Amino acid sequence: MTSEAFKISNPQDDSSTELPLVDGTLGTPGVDVRGLNTKQGVFTYDPAFTATCSCKSDITFIDGENGILMYRGYPVDQLAEHSSYLEVCYLLLNGELPNATEMEDFRHAITHHTMLNESLVKFYDGFHYDAHPMAILTGIVGSLSAFYHDTTDIRNPEHREIFAHRMIAKMPTIAAAAYKHSIGQPKIGPKNHLDYAANFLRMCFAVPAEEYEVDPVAAKALDVLFILHADHEQNASTSTVRMAGSTGANPYAAISSGIAALWGPAHGGANEAVLNMLNQIGDVSQVPKYLEKAKDKNDPFRLMGFGHRVYKNFDPRAKIIRGYCHEVLEHYGMQNNKLFELALELERIALEDDYFVERKLYPNVDFYSGIIYQALGIPVNMFTPMFAIARTVGWAAHWSEMMADPGMRIARPRQVYTGYKLRDYVDINNR
Ligand code: ACO
């Protein structure tokens, strides 16, 4: 939808250019600056994309000022309370909640794509035992592009659908196998009678020598965490998937690039960094000292799990996860969990501190998720892979949306060049 024009004046020659406004259904409109270069001879400059809409999208809406997140129009808190991760996957991919038959067909499709090709399983042996699971995930998912030549016609909606089903289905198997590799245990295959989160827990924690019963409280908590991490519009990893995909690259390779982008501590790697930070702080008495460090511009220490590019209010996901922390810790008899107490105290003091108040820095999705993962027995280096499992549907939905757009072009930004002006080559003997 395009409505009125936006006028930009050029003080150098008093000229002005009218640029069309691009309205969505909700939120801030964009200015279509594509004509600016031809009309005014300038580019827009926005290095970290703080003011740039890279696309139109129907999938997810965030109102950062009011702490609202919606998938396809449904508030995330309603989905966390009433839905399941697989139903949310269907919603994100297809735009509507499924009826009972559609849900059953979708569940069947995902369940029957969970196994890994045995040749792919051999790749794990090439990784050193202490390889970070995110490194393994990046490599294994990229390698999927060498296996599925039958479904890589990216313009074919059926191929795109099978790719999305395969990716969502195989991610828990791939991540659990990375964990098993790191602890030297045999890999445990999927079981079709279990639901998505329960199946993942079994693949992580079952051993061939013993029976394994999935704890339904653990499976439910994990399912909710997966829902809350499923999509977040044009975040760094999703934008990376879109950028790689815009070249026409194999979709498995595009997802692999998204996993690499997710790994960094400013993005999905923050959940691992939060737990390490809480352990480093160690005791409630140390909180004021670490808050001072976080505020000191000469100190690289940052309060991990705090702040967000879009949310200038509570991250709605953090609120829900904090609530689940109480429930899960109580279930495991860990009410006096030291790290949770520390996190609550850190949040309390930070939210009274002018530095954090003025900058609108609140706990984000990663601040509390690690407390739950840890209570479920998931090791710290698996926290970011948990995020990757959940976000796979978001990446697949955005890639598919982009591919279905007939106007899709390669994403190729420009730059302001700041290097040498023209100079002549100098022979090596004269330098
Ligand atoms: N601790 C201390 N100060 C902070 C923090 C923090 N966690 N986050 C932001 N600030 C300060 C900055 O120093 C800056 O201060 P200034 O205006 O005086 O220079 C101001 O708040 C604005 O921060 P920016 O870094 O400019 O904000 P940006 O939008 O670029 O970064 C980010 C957002 C990366 C999330 C940042 O807040 C951060 O590093 N947080 C910690 C890491 C983290 O939790 N990442 C997970 C994000 S959620 C996700 O991806 C799942």
GROMACS .gro file of C-alpha atoms and ligand atoms in nm:
model
  482
    1MET     CA    1   0.000   0.000   0.000
    2THR     CA    2   0.146   0.335  -0.094
    3SER     CA    3  -0.017   0.658   0.025
    4GLU     CA    4   0.106   1.019   0.035
    5ALA     CA    5   0.447   1.141  -0.067
    6PHE     CA    6   0.731   1.245   0.163
    7LYS     CA    7   0.918   1.561   0.062
    8ILE     CA    8   1.295   1.583   0.099
    9SER     CA    9   1.465   1.921   0.042
   10ASN     CA   10   1.816   1.966  -0.087
   11PRO     CA   11   1.960   2.287   0.072
   12GLN     CA   12   2.249   2.288  -0.179
   13ASP     CA   13   2.032   2.383  -0.477
   14ASP     CA   14   1.694   2.444  -0.310
   15SER     CA   15   1.545   2.155  -0.504
   16SER     CA   16   1.314   1.902  -0.345
   17THR     CA   17   1.212   1.547  -0.423
   18GLU     CA   18   0.887   1.374  -0.342
   19LEU     CA   19   0.936   1.020  -0.223
   20PRO     CA   20   0.640   0.784  -0.180
   21LEU     CA   21   0.540   0.670   0.168
   22VAL     CA   22   0.500   0.296   0.215
   23ASP     CA   23   0.225   0.220   0.468
   24GLY     CA   24   0.175  -0.111   0.640
   25THR     CA   25  -0.128  -0.227   0.835
   26LEU     CA   26   0.034  -0.134   1.169
   27GLY     CA   27   0.340   0.058   1.285
   28THR     CA   28   0.570   0.321   1.141
   29PRO     CA   29   0.550   0.376   0.763
   30GLY     CA   30   0.861   0.370   0.547
   31VAL     CA   31   0.982   0.622   0.290
   32ASP     CA   32   1.061   0.462  -0.045
   33VAL     CA   33   1.406   0.614  -0.105
   34ARG     CA   34   1.483   0.420  -0.421
   35GLY     CA   35   1.433   0.730  -0.640
   36LEU     CA   36   1.664   0.945  -0.427
   37ASN     CA   37   1.983   0.848  -0.603
   38THR     CA   38   1.859   0.921  -0.954
   39LYS     CA   39   1.676   1.241  -0.850
   40GLN     CA   40   1.927   1.391  -0.604
   41GLY     CA   41   2.253   1.202  -0.665
   42VAL     CA   42   2.285   1.081  -0.304
   43PHE     CA   43   2.244   0.751  -0.122
   44THR     CA   44   2.090   0.698   0.222
   45TYR     CA   45   2.346   0.620   0.496
   46ASP     CA   46   2.234   0.390   0.778
   47PRO     CA   47   2.522   0.157   0.878
   48ALA     CA   48   2.350  -0.064   1.137
   49PHE     CA   49   2.008  -0.034   0.970
   50THR     CA   50   1.862   0.159   1.264
   51ALA     CA   51   1.617   0.343   1.037
   52THR     CA   52   1.581   0.108   0.743
   53CYS     CA   53   1.297  -0.125   0.640
   54SER     CA   54   1.454  -0.387   0.415
   55CYS     CA   55   1.127  -0.539   0.294
   56LYS     CA   56   0.750  -0.563   0.336
   57SER     CA   57   0.642  -0.864   0.541
   58ASP     CA   58   0.311  -1.013   0.659
   59ILE     CA   59   0.462  -1.245   0.920
   60THR     CA   60   0.550  -1.075   1.250
   61PHE     CA   61   0.477  -0.735   1.404
   62ILE     CA   62   0.668  -0.574   1.692
   63ASP     CA   63   0.560  -0.257   1.872
   64GLY     CA   64   0.883  -0.184   2.059
   65GLU     CA   65   0.748   0.117   2.250
   66ASN     CA   66   0.463  -0.081   2.402
   67GLY     CA   67   0.633  -0.422   2.429
   68ILE     CA   68   0.398  -0.600   2.186
   69LEU     CA   69   0.486  -0.899   1.965
   70MET     CA   70   0.240  -1.067   1.728
   71TYR     CA   71   0.276  -1.358   1.487
   72ARG     CA   72   0.035  -1.319   1.193
   73GLY     CA   73  -0.172  -1.086   1.415
   74TYR     CA   74  -0.193  -1.316   1.718
   75PRO     CA   75  -0.030  -1.180   2.039
   76VAL     CA   76   0.260  -1.402   2.144
   77ASP     CA   77   0.130  -1.432   2.501
   78GLN     CA   78  -0.196  -1.586   2.372
   79LEU     CA   79  -0.001  -1.829   2.157
   80ALA     CA   80   0.230  -1.920   2.447
   81GLU     CA   81  -0.071  -1.990   2.667
   82HIS     CA   82  -0.300  -2.174   2.426
   83SER     CA   83  -0.105  -2.298   2.125
   84SER     CA   84   0.180  -2.543   2.062
   85TYR     CA   85   0.510  -2.488   1.884
   86LEU     CA   86   0.406  -2.698   1.583
   87GLU     CA   87   0.078  -2.509   1.549
   88VAL     CA   88   0.276  -2.182   1.562
   89CYS     CA   89   0.507  -2.319   1.291
   90TYR     CA   90   0.204  -2.385   1.071
   91LEU     CA   91   0.074  -2.033   1.143
   92LEU     CA   92   0.405  -1.865   1.060
   93LEU     CA   93   0.452  -2.062   0.739
   94ASN     CA   94   0.095  -2.049   0.611
   95GLY     CA   95  -0.050  -1.730   0.756
   96GLU     CA   96  -0.351  -1.892   0.931
   97LEU     CA   97  -0.405  -2.127   1.222
   98PRO     CA   98  -0.471  -2.480   1.095
   99ASN     CA   99  -0.799  -2.668   1.126
  100ALA     CA  100  -0.780  -3.019   1.281
  101THR     CA  101  -0.709  -3.198   0.950
  102GLU     CA  102  -0.447  -2.944   0.841
  103MET     CA  103  -0.281  -2.974   1.182
  104GLU     CA  104  -0.272  -3.352   1.164
  105ASP     CA  105  -0.127  -3.345   0.810
  106PHE     CA  106   0.136  -3.093   0.920
  107ARG     CA  107   0.228  -3.293   1.229
  108HIS     CA  108   0.262  -3.604   1.011
  109ALA     CA  109   0.484  -3.420   0.759
  110ILE     CA  110   0.717  -3.285   1.029
  111THR     CA  111   0.729  -3.614   1.219
  112HIS     CA  112   0.823  -3.803   0.904
  113HIS     CA  113   1.117  -3.580   0.815
  114THR     CA  114   1.302  -3.597   1.148
  115MET     CA  115   1.559  -3.864   1.060
  116LEU     CA  116   1.902  -3.780   0.920
  117ASN     CA  117   2.068  -3.941   0.621
  118GLU     CA  118   2.336  -4.181   0.748
  119SER     CA  119   2.600  -4.015   0.526
  120LEU     CA  120   2.523  -3.684   0.698
  121VAL     CA  121   2.558  -3.850   1.040
  122LYS     CA  122   2.916  -3.947   0.944
  123PHE     CA  123   3.003  -3.576   0.919
  124TYR     CA  124   2.983  -3.545   1.298
  125ASP     CA  125   3.292  -3.762   1.333
  126GLY     CA  126   3.492  -3.494   1.155
  127PHE     CA  127   3.430  -3.250   1.441
  128HIS     CA  128   3.660  -3.246   1.741
  129TYR     CA  129   3.481  -3.362   2.060
  130ASP     CA  130   3.493  -3.010   2.211
  131ALA     CA  131   3.363  -2.827   1.902
  132HIS     CA  132   3.097  -2.572   1.993
  133PRO     CA  133   2.754  -2.713   1.896
  134MET     CA  134   2.683  -2.392   1.700
  135ALA     CA  135   2.989  -2.464   1.483
  136ILE     CA  136   2.857  -2.816   1.423
  137LEU     CA  137   2.508  -2.685   1.346
  138THR     CA  138   2.639  -2.435   1.091
  139GLY     CA  139   2.838  -2.708   0.917
  140ILE     CA  140   2.576  -2.982   0.923
  141VAL     CA  141   2.289  -2.757   0.810
  142GLY     CA  142   2.503  -2.614   0.528
  143SER     CA  143   2.577  -2.975   0.428
  144LEU     CA  144   2.205  -3.049   0.388
  145SER     CA  145   2.234  -2.857   0.060
  146ALA     CA  146   2.440  -3.150  -0.070
  147PHE     CA  147   2.158  -3.398   0.000
  148TYR     CA  148   1.828  -3.265  -0.135
  149HIS     CA  149   1.868  -3.191  -0.505
  150ASP     CA  150   1.504  -3.288  -0.559
  151THR     CA  151   1.366  -2.976  -0.392
  152THR     CA  152   1.588  -2.684  -0.477
  153ASP     CA  153   1.372  -2.516  -0.743
  154ILE     CA  154   1.330  -2.207  -0.529
  155ARG     CA  155   1.050  -2.071  -0.752
  156ASN     CA  156   0.839  -2.383  -0.694
  157PRO     CA  157   0.605  -2.344  -0.390
  158GLU     CA  158   0.594  -2.722  -0.333
  159HIS     CA  159   0.973  -2.740  -0.320
  160ARG     CA  160   0.977  -2.450  -0.076
  161GLU     CA  161   0.722  -2.624   0.143
  162ILE     CA  162   0.917  -2.952   0.156
  163PHE     CA  163   1.235  -2.758   0.236
  164ALA     CA  164   1.059  -2.583   0.529
  165HIS     CA  165   0.919  -2.912   0.662
  166ARG     CA  166   1.259  -3.080   0.637
  167MET     CA  167   1.440  -2.794   0.808
  168ILE     CA  168   1.193  -2.769   1.100
  169ALA     CA  169   1.186  -3.148   1.140
  170LYS     CA  170   1.560  -3.209   1.128
  171MET     CA  171   1.690  -2.923   1.344
  172PRO     CA  172   1.620  -3.094   1.682
  173THR     CA  173   1.780  -3.417   1.554
  174ILE     CA  174   2.084  -3.225   1.428
  175ALA     CA  175   2.122  -3.024   1.752
  176ALA     CA  176   2.074  -3.326   1.981
  177ALA     CA  177   2.333  -3.520   1.778
  178ALA     CA  178   2.578  -3.229   1.820
  179TYR     CA  179   2.528  -3.256   2.197
  180LYS     CA  180   2.570  -3.633   2.199
  181HIS     CA  181   2.889  -3.596   1.995
  182SER     CA  182   3.029  -3.347   2.250
  183ILE     CA  183   2.976  -3.588   2.540
  184GLY     CA  184   3.082  -3.901   2.352
  185GLN     CA  185   2.745  -4.078   2.377
  186PRO     CA  186   2.570  -4.265   2.094
  187LYS     CA  187   2.325  -4.053   1.898
  188ILE     CA  188   1.961  -4.124   1.976
  189GLY     CA  189   1.717  -4.116   1.683
  190PRO     CA  190   1.368  -3.958   1.687
  191LYS     CA  191   1.051  -4.134   1.806
  192ASN     CA  192   0.737  -4.059   1.610
  193HIS     CA  193   0.492  -4.093   1.899
  194LEU     CA  194   0.652  -3.800   2.085
  195ASP     CA  195   0.573  -3.438   2.019
  196TYR     CA  196   0.835  -3.191   1.899
  197ALA     CA  197   0.986  -3.073   2.231
  198ALA     CA  198   0.955  -3.412   2.403
  199ASN     CA  199   1.130  -3.580   2.112
  200PHE     CA  200   1.418  -3.333   2.139
  201LEU     CA  201   1.457  -3.393   2.515
  202ARG     CA  202   1.466  -3.770   2.455
  203MET     CA  203   1.725  -3.739   2.176
  204CYS     CA  204   1.941  -3.533   2.416
  205PHE     CA  205   1.906  -3.729   2.738
  206ALA     CA  206   1.814  -4.092   2.659
  207VAL     CA  207   2.090  -4.354   2.646
  208PRO     CA  208   2.058  -4.699   2.483
  209ALA     CA  209   2.118  -4.875   2.817
  210GLU     CA  210   1.815  -4.733   2.996
  211GLU     CA  211   1.447  -4.651   2.953
  212TYR     CA  212   1.379  -4.277   2.931
  213GLU     CA  213   1.054  -4.105   3.030
  214VAL     CA  214   1.007  -3.750   2.910
  215ASP     CA  215   0.900  -3.518   3.191
  216PRO     CA  216   0.583  -3.344   3.063
  217VAL     CA  217   0.661  -3.026   3.263
  218ALA     CA  218   1.001  -3.004   3.092
  219ALA     CA  219   0.847  -3.070   2.749
  220LYS     CA  220   0.579  -2.801   2.804
  221ALA     CA  221   0.833  -2.542   2.923
  222LEU     CA  222   1.052  -2.613   2.620
  223ASP     CA  223   0.754  -2.592   2.385
  224VAL     CA  224   0.668  -2.247   2.525
  225LEU     CA  225   1.031  -2.132   2.489
  226PHE     CA  226   1.026  -2.251   2.127
  227ILE     CA  227   0.704  -2.053   2.062
  228LEU     CA  228   0.857  -1.738   2.211
  229HIS     CA  229   1.171  -1.768   1.995
  230ALA     CA  230   0.995  -1.873   1.672
  231ASP     CA  231   1.017  -1.542   1.485
  232HIS     CA  232   1.113  -1.179   1.539
  233GLU     CA  233   1.076  -1.003   1.201
  234GLN     CA  234   1.395  -0.865   1.041
  235ASN     CA  235   1.649  -0.946   1.317
  236ALA     CA  236   2.016  -0.999   1.226
  237SER     CA  237   1.994  -1.372   1.153
  238THR     CA  238   1.668  -1.349   0.956
  239SER     CA  239   1.808  -1.059   0.754
  240THR     CA  240   2.115  -1.273   0.689
  241VAL     CA  241   1.898  -1.560   0.562
  242ARG     CA  242   1.709  -1.317   0.338
  243MET     CA  243   2.031  -1.163   0.209
  244ALA     CA  244   2.195  -1.498   0.130
  245GLY     CA  245   1.866  -1.624  -0.016
  246SER     CA  246   1.827  -1.315  -0.236
  247THR     CA  247   2.117  -1.437  -0.450
  248GLY     CA  248   1.920  -1.752  -0.533
  249ALA     CA  249   2.146  -1.960  -0.307
  250ASN     CA  250   2.040  -2.305  -0.194
  251PRO     CA  251   1.795  -2.255   0.099
  252TYR     CA  252   1.982  -2.492   0.333
  253ALA     CA  253   2.295  -2.283   0.278
  254ALA     CA  254   2.094  -1.966   0.347
  255ILE     CA  255   1.970  -2.111   0.680
  256SER     CA  256   2.326  -2.208   0.766
  257SER     CA  257   2.431  -1.845   0.722
  258GLY     CA  258   2.147  -1.745   0.956
  259ILE     CA  259   2.274  -1.988   1.220
  260ALA     CA  260   2.620  -1.829   1.194
  261ALA     CA  261   2.468  -1.481   1.243
  262LEU     CA  262   2.264  -1.601   1.540
  263TRP     CA  263   2.574  -1.724   1.722
  264GLY     CA  264   2.709  -1.379   1.817
  265PRO     CA  265   2.662  -1.254   2.176
  266ALA     CA  266   2.475  -0.942   2.057
  267HIS     CA  267   2.208  -1.177   1.915
  268GLY     CA  268   2.124  -1.541   1.999
  269GLY     CA  269   2.457  -1.604   2.171
  270ALA     CA  270   2.338  -1.374   2.452
  271ASN     CA  271   2.160  -1.661   2.633
  272GLU     CA  272   2.491  -1.842   2.682
  273ALA     CA  273   2.659  -1.512   2.773
  274VAL     CA  274   2.392  -1.437   3.037
  275LEU     CA  275   2.458  -1.763   3.224
  276ASN     CA  276   2.833  -1.704   3.208
  277MET     CA  277   2.776  -1.349   3.336
  278LEU     CA  278   2.556  -1.463   3.625
  279ASN     CA  279   2.821  -1.717   3.725
  280GLN     CA  280   3.086  -1.446   3.700
  281ILE     CA  281   2.886  -1.209   3.924
  282GLY     CA  282   2.839  -1.502   4.160
  283ASP     CA  283   2.655  -1.335   4.446
  284VAL     CA  284   2.384  -1.073   4.500
  285SER     CA  285   2.633  -0.861   4.694
  286GLN     CA  286   2.835  -0.817   4.373
  287VAL     CA  287   2.543  -0.675   4.169
  288PRO     CA  288   2.617  -0.303   4.232
  289LYS     CA  289   2.982  -0.353   4.130
  290TYR     CA  290   2.884  -0.518   3.800
  291LEU     CA  291   2.618  -0.257   3.727
  292GLU     CA  292   2.887   0.011   3.762
  293LYS     CA  293   3.104  -0.186   3.518
  294ALA     CA  294   2.812  -0.207   3.271
  295LYS     CA  295   2.771   0.172   3.287
  296ASP     CA  296   3.142   0.247   3.248
  297LYS     CA  297   3.213   0.328   2.882
  298ASN     CA  298   3.578   0.234   2.930
  299ASP     CA  299   3.485  -0.114   3.049
  300PRO     CA  300   3.383  -0.368   2.781
  301PHE     CA  301   3.144  -0.540   3.027
  302ARG     CA  302   2.778  -0.515   2.922
  303LEU     CA  303   2.476  -0.645   3.102
  304MET     CA  304   2.403  -0.945   2.882
  305GLY     CA  305   2.035  -1.016   2.822
  306PHE     CA  306   1.960  -0.645   2.865
  307GLY     CA  307   1.865  -0.395   2.595
  308HIS     CA  308   1.719  -0.442   2.251
  309ARG     CA  309   1.729  -0.257   1.921
  310VAL     CA  310   1.350  -0.255   1.890
  311TYR     CA  311   1.206  -0.292   2.242
  312LYS     CA  312   1.219   0.028   2.442
  313ASN     CA  313   0.994  -0.131   2.700
  314PHE     CA  314   0.972  -0.481   2.852
  315ASP     CA  315   1.037  -0.755   2.599
  316PRO     CA  316   0.704  -0.941   2.625
  317ARG     CA  317   0.889  -1.272   2.587
  318ALA     CA  318   1.110  -1.201   2.891
  319LYS     CA  319   0.801  -1.145   3.110
  320ILE     CA  320   0.651  -1.480   3.008
  321ILE     CA  321   0.980  -1.666   3.055
  322ARG     CA  322   1.032  -1.510   3.399
  323GLY     CA  323   0.690  -1.649   3.498
  324TYR     CA  324   0.785  -1.994   3.368
  325CYS     CA  325   1.111  -1.982   3.568
  326HIS     CA  326   0.907  -1.987   3.890
  327GLU     CA  327   0.697  -2.281   3.767
  328VAL     CA  328   0.989  -2.492   3.640
  329LEU     CA  329   1.216  -2.426   3.939
  330GLU     CA  330   0.934  -2.515   4.178
  331HIS     CA  331   0.866  -2.838   3.985
  332TYR     CA  332   1.230  -2.941   4.026
  333GLY     CA  333   1.246  -2.828   4.391
  334MET     CA  334   1.493  -2.555   4.297
  335GLN     CA  335   1.297  -2.257   4.437
  336ASN     CA  336   1.613  -2.119   4.597
  337ASN     CA  337   1.811  -2.127   4.273
  338LYS     CA  338   2.097  -1.882   4.324
  339LEU     CA  339   2.125  -1.775   3.961
  340PHE     CA  340   1.753  -1.694   3.936
  341GLU     CA  341   1.771  -1.490   4.258
  342LEU     CA  342   2.071  -1.310   4.116
  343ALA     CA  343   1.893  -1.239   3.786
  344LEU     CA  344   1.585  -1.102   3.966
  345GLU     CA  345   1.803  -0.877   4.182
  346LEU     CA  346   2.000  -0.758   3.880
  347GLU     CA  347   1.676  -0.671   3.701
  348ARG     CA  348   1.535  -0.495   4.009
  349ILE     CA  349   1.837  -0.274   4.069
  350ALA     CA  350   1.899  -0.203   3.698
  351LEU     CA  351   1.540  -0.090   3.646
  352GLU     CA  352   1.581   0.164   3.930
  353ASP     CA  353   1.907   0.297   3.788
  354ASP     CA  354   1.898   0.620   3.581
  355TYR     CA  355   2.147   0.481   3.325
  356PHE     CA  356   1.916   0.191   3.231
  357VAL     CA  357   1.594   0.393   3.271
  358GLU     CA  358   1.712   0.678   3.045
  359ARG     CA  359   1.830   0.436   2.776
  360LYS     CA  360   1.516   0.225   2.810
  361LEU     CA  361   1.717  -0.092   2.869
  362TYR     CA  362   1.499  -0.381   2.987
  363PRO     CA  363   1.559  -0.757   3.014
  364ASN     CA  364   1.526  -0.923   2.672
  365VAL     CA  365   1.425  -1.278   2.575
  366ASP     CA  366   1.767  -1.416   2.663
  367PHE     CA  367   1.784  -1.285   3.020
  368TYR     CA  368   1.577  -1.563   3.180
  369SER     CA  369   1.570  -1.842   2.920
  370GLY     CA  370   1.901  -1.992   3.040
  371ILE     CA  371   1.764  -2.040   3.394
  372ILE     CA  372   1.498  -2.272   3.251
  373TYR     CA  373   1.738  -2.450   3.016
  374GLN     CA  374   1.971  -2.512   3.306
  375ALA     CA  375   1.690  -2.650   3.525
  376LEU     CA  376   1.607  -2.891   3.240
  377GLY     CA  377   1.968  -3.012   3.240
  378ILE     CA  378   2.062  -2.849   2.910
  379PRO     CA  379   2.430  -2.747   2.914
  380VAL     CA  380   2.523  -2.383   2.862
  381ASN     CA  381   2.685  -2.433   2.520
  382MET     CA  382   2.354  -2.579   2.393
  383PHE     CA  383   2.155  -2.265   2.480
  384THR     CA  384   2.213  -2.093   2.145
  385PRO     CA  385   2.136  -2.414   1.949
  386MET     CA  386   1.801  -2.417   2.137
  387PHE     CA  387   1.735  -2.071   1.995
  388ALA     CA  388   1.839  -2.192   1.648
  389ILE     CA  389   1.593  -2.486   1.663
  390ALA     CA  390   1.307  -2.251   1.750
  391ARG     CA  391   1.401  -1.977   1.501
  392THR     CA  392   1.431  -2.218   1.207
  393VAL     CA  393   1.063  -2.173   1.128
  394GLY     CA  394   1.103  -1.795   1.124
  395TRP     CA  395   1.396  -1.818   0.886
  396ALA     CA  396   1.207  -2.061   0.660
  397ALA     CA  397   0.892  -1.846   0.663
  398HIS     CA  398   1.086  -1.529   0.573
  399TRP     CA  399   1.286  -1.704   0.303
  400SER     CA  400   0.965  -1.848   0.153
  401GLU     CA  401   0.787  -1.511   0.169
  402MET     CA  402   1.078  -1.346  -0.012
  403MET     CA  403   1.094  -1.619  -0.276
  404ALA     CA  404   0.721  -1.592  -0.344
  405ASP     CA  405   0.760  -1.219  -0.418
  406PRO     CA  406   0.789  -1.171  -0.797
  407GLY     CA  407   0.971  -0.841  -0.731
  408MET     CA  408   1.253  -1.010  -0.535
  409ARG     CA  409   1.601  -0.886  -0.636
  410ILE     CA  410   1.947  -0.951  -0.501
  411ALA     CA  411   2.007  -0.751  -0.179
  412ARG     CA  412   2.306  -0.532  -0.252
  413PRO     CA  413   2.367  -0.220  -0.037
  414ARG     CA  414   2.605   0.061  -0.135
  415GLN     CA  415   2.871   0.240   0.072
  416VAL     CA  416   3.027   0.580   0.129
  417TYR     CA  417   3.384   0.523   0.010
  418THR     CA  418   3.646   0.667   0.250
  419GLY     CA  419   3.966   0.518   0.105
  420TYR     CA  420   4.242   0.667  -0.113
  421LYS     CA  421   4.158   0.877  -0.413
  422LEU     CA  422   4.318   0.775  -0.745
  423ARG     CA  423   4.694   0.709  -0.722
  424ASP     CA  424   4.950   0.544  -0.950
  425TYR     CA  425   5.108   0.204  -0.900
  426VAL     CA  426   5.464   0.222  -0.756
  427ASP     CA  427   5.724  -0.042  -0.842
  428ILE     CA  428   5.828  -0.261  -0.544
  429ASN     CA  429   6.187  -0.126  -0.555
  430ASN     CA  430   6.064   0.230  -0.515
  431ARG     CA  431   5.833   0.185  -0.211
  432ACO     N1  432   2.458  -0.301   2.909
  432ACO     C1  433   2.501  -0.173   2.926
  432ACO     N2  434   2.475  -0.072   2.840
  432ACO     C2  435   2.399  -0.100   2.733
  432ACO     C3  436   2.349  -0.230   2.709
  432ACO     C4  437   2.381  -0.331   2.802
  432ACO     N3  438   2.335  -0.456   2.783
  432ACO     N4  439   2.278  -0.229   2.594
  432ACO     C5  440   2.284  -0.105   2.548
  432ACO     N5  441   2.356  -0.024   2.631
  432ACO     C6  442   2.378   0.120   2.617
  432ACO     C7  443   2.482   0.149   2.510
  432ACO     O1  444   2.611   0.156   2.564
  432ACO     C8  445   2.433   0.280   2.455
  432ACO     O2  446   2.470   0.381   2.547
  432ACO     P1  447   2.507   0.531   2.494
  432ACO     O3  448   2.383   0.583   2.429
  432ACO     O4  449   2.549   0.605   2.617
  432ACO     O5  450   2.621   0.512   2.396
  432ACO     C9  451   2.281   0.268   2.460
  432ACO     O6  452   2.256   0.177   2.568
  432ACO    C10  453   2.219   0.217   2.331
  432ACO     O7  454   2.278   0.089   2.300
  432ACO     P2  455   2.328   0.043   2.155
  432ACO     O8  456   2.438  -0.056   2.173
  432ACO     O9  457   2.354   0.164   2.073
  432ACO    O10  458   2.195  -0.029   2.103
  432ACO     P3  459   2.183  -0.130   1.983
  432ACO    O11  460   2.043  -0.123   1.940
  432ACO    O12  461   2.289  -0.105   1.881
  432ACO    O13  462   2.217  -0.272   2.049
  432ACO    C11  463   2.189  -0.473   2.174
  432ACO    C12  464   2.119  -0.357   2.100
  432ACO    C13  465   2.293  -0.538   2.081
  432ACO    C14  466   2.083  -0.579   2.206
  432ACO    C15  467   2.254  -0.419   2.304
  432ACO    O14  468   2.152  -0.369   2.389
  432ACO    C16  469   2.337  -0.525   2.375
  432ACO    O15  470   2.455  -0.541   2.343
  432ACO     N6  471   2.276  -0.600   2.473
  432ACO    C17  472   2.346  -0.709   2.537
  432ACO    C18  473   2.347  -0.832   2.447
  432ACO    C19  474   2.212  -0.896   2.436
  432ACO    O16  475   2.144  -0.920   2.535
  432ACO     N7  476   2.174  -0.933   2.311
  432ACO    C20  477   2.049  -1.005   2.285
  432ACO    C21  478   1.953  -0.918   2.211
  432ACO     S1  479   1.799  -0.999   2.191
  432ACO    C22  480   1.829  -1.110   2.073
  432ACO    O17  481   1.894  -1.094   1.975
  432ACO    C23  482   1.772  -1.236   2.095
   0.00000   0.00000   0.00000
